[in-house]
XYZ file of C-alpha atoms in Angstrom:
219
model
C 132.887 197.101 124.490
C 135.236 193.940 124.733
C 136.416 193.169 128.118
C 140.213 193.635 126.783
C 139.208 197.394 125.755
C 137.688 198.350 129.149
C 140.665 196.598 131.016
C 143.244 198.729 128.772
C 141.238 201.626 129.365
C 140.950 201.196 132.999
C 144.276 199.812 133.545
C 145.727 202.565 135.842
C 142.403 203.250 137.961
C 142.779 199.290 138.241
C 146.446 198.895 139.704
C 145.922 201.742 142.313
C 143.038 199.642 143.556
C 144.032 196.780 143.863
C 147.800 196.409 143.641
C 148.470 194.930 147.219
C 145.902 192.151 145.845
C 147.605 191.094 142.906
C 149.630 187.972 142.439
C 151.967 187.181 139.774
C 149.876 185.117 137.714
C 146.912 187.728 137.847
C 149.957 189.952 136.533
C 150.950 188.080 133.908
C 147.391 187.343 132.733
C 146.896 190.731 132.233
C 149.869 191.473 130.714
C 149.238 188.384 128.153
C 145.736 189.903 127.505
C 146.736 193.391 126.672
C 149.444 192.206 124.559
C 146.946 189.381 122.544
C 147.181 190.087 118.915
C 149.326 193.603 119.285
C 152.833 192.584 119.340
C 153.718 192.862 116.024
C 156.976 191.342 116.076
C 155.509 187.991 116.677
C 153.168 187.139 113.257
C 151.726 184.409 111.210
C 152.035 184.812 107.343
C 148.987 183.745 105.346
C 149.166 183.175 101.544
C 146.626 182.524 98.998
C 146.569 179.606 96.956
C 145.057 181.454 93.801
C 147.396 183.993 93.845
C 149.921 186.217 95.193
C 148.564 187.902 98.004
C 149.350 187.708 101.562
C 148.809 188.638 104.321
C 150.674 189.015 108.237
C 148.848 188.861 111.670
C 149.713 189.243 115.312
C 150.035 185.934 117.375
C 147.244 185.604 120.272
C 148.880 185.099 123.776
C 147.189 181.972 124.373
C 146.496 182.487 127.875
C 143.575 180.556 129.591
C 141.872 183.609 130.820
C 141.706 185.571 127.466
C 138.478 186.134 126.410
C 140.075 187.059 122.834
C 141.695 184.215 121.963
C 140.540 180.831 123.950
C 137.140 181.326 122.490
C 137.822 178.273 119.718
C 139.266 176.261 122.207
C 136.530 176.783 124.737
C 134.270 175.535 121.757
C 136.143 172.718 120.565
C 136.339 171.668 124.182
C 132.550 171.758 124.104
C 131.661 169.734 121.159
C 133.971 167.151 122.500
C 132.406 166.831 126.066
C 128.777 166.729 123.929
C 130.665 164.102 121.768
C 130.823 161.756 124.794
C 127.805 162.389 126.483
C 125.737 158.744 126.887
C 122.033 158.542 126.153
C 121.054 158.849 129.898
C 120.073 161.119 132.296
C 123.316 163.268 134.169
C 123.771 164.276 137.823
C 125.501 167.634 138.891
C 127.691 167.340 142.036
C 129.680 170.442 143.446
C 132.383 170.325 145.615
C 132.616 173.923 147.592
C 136.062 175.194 148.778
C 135.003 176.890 152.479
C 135.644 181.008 153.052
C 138.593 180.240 155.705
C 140.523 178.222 153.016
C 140.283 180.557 150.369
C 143.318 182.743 151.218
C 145.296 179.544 150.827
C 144.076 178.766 147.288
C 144.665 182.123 146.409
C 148.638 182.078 147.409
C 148.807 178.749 146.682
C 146.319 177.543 143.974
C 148.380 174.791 142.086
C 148.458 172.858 145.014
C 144.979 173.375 146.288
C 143.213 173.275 143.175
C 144.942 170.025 142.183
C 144.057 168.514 145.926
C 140.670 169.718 145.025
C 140.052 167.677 141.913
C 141.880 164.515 143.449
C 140.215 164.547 146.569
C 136.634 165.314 145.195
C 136.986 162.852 142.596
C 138.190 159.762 144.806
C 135.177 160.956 147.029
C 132.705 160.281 144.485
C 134.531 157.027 143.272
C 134.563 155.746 146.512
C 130.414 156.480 146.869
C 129.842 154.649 143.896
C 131.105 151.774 144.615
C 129.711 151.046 148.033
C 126.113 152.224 146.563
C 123.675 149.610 146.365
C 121.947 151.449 143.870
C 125.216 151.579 141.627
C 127.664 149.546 143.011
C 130.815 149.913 140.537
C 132.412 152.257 138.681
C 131.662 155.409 137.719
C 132.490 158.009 135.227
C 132.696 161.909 135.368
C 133.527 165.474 134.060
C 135.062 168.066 136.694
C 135.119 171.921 135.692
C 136.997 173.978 138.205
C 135.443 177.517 138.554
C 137.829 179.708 140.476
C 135.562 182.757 140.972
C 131.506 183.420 141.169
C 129.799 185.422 138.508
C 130.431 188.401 140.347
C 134.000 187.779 140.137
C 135.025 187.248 143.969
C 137.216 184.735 144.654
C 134.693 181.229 144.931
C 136.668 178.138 144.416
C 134.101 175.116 143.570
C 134.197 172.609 141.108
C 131.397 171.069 139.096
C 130.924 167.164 138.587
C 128.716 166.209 135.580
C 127.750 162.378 136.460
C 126.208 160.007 134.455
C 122.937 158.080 135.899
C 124.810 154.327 136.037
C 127.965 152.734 136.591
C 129.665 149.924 134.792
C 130.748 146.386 136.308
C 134.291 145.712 135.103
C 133.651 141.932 135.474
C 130.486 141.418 134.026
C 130.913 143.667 131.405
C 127.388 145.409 132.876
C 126.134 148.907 132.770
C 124.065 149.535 135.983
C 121.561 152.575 135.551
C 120.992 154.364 138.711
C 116.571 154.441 139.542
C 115.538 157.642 140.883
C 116.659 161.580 141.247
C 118.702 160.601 144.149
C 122.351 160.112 143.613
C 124.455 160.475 146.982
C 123.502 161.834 149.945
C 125.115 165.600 150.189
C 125.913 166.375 154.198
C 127.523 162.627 153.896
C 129.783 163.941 150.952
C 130.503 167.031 152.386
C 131.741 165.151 155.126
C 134.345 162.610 153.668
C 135.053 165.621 151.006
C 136.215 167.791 154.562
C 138.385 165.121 156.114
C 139.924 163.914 153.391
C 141.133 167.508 151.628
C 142.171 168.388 154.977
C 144.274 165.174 155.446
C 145.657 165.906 152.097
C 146.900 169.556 152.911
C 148.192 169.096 156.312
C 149.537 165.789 156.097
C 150.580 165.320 152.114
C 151.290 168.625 151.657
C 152.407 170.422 154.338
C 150.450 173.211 153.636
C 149.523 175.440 157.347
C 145.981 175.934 157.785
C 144.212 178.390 159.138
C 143.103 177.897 162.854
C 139.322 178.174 162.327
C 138.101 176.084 159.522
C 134.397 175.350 159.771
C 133.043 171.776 160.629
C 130.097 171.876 158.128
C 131.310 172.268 154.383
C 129.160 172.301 151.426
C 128.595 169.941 148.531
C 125.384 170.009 146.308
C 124.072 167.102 144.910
């Protein structure tokens, strides 16, 4: 069964559970999803070019978290990242949002999620420079993933790395020798201050009181 199929069937067994839980986007996602190529008022018109049939279909809703329709543009999204890859070896860095913040970035998840990427990404830019090992600047690919595999609410994002940096003024590519990229407890560190800073003082955002002093970030 398609996930679509056991969410319509479900639907009311679904609401009663967990209807002080929702938020307005999870609403409208699921309203998007059950409505994905159904409405009938809303259709493309095909036509053959060798003769006179055609034909009508229902529009898809478009929405990121359709399984239905985003599957071509979750390929095509693919192929392009492959189409950039460079012929070296890749590091995998993930920034981990802690338990105590989580509530926030699920009432608020525009603004956290966006903090997230900025923060996390002038984190590793800022590493890469002052490395001896790469010493410029750096390139990367960040994939936010909102929820774990078993669907709880997990906020981390994923950096794909490549093994070098490139000097600006001497028009150099510096590979990176070794498995070792950064060292982890240093960028959970700078990754804790600095999204902190960014929420309290940027963006106003209250905090909860007890927010852990050791965050997470594999490397």
């Amino acid at each position: 069964m398609k996930f679509i199929e056991l969410l319509r069937d479900h639907l009311d067994a679904f609401n009663q559970a967990y209807d002080g839980h929702m938020t307005s986007s999870m609403r409208h996602a699921i309203f998007a999803m059950l409505s994905c190529r159904t409405n009938t008022e809303r259709t493309s018109q095909w036509a053959c070019r060798s003769c006179t049939h055609t034909a009508d279909f229902p529009l898809s809703c478009g929405h990121r978290s359709c399984p239905q329709c985003q599957h071509n543009t979750t390929t095509d999204w693919l192929n392009k990242q492959q189409a950039k890859l460079l012929p070296v070896e890749y590091y995998m860095v993930t920034f981990t949002l802690p338990y105590e913040l989580r509530v926030t970035a699920k009432h608020q998840p525009e603004l956290m999620y966006q903090a997230m990427f900025s923060v996390a990404a002038s984190v590793l830019k800022d590493f890469a420079k002052n490395s001896k090992q790469l010493g410029g600047e750096v390139g990367f690919t960040g994939v936010l993933h909102t929820h774990n595999r078993r669907r709880d609410l997990h906020p981390h994002i994923h950096f794909i790395i490549p093994a070098g940096s490139f000097n600006k003024h001497k028009k150099q590519w510096k590979k990176n020798k070794g498995k070792y990229l950064f060292n982890a407890f240093n960028l959970a560190k700078v990754w804790r201050a600095r999204l902190l800073a960014q929420l309290t003082d940027k963006l106003n955002i209250k905090l909860p009181t007890a927010i852990p002093k050791k965050w997470v970030v594999d490397c």
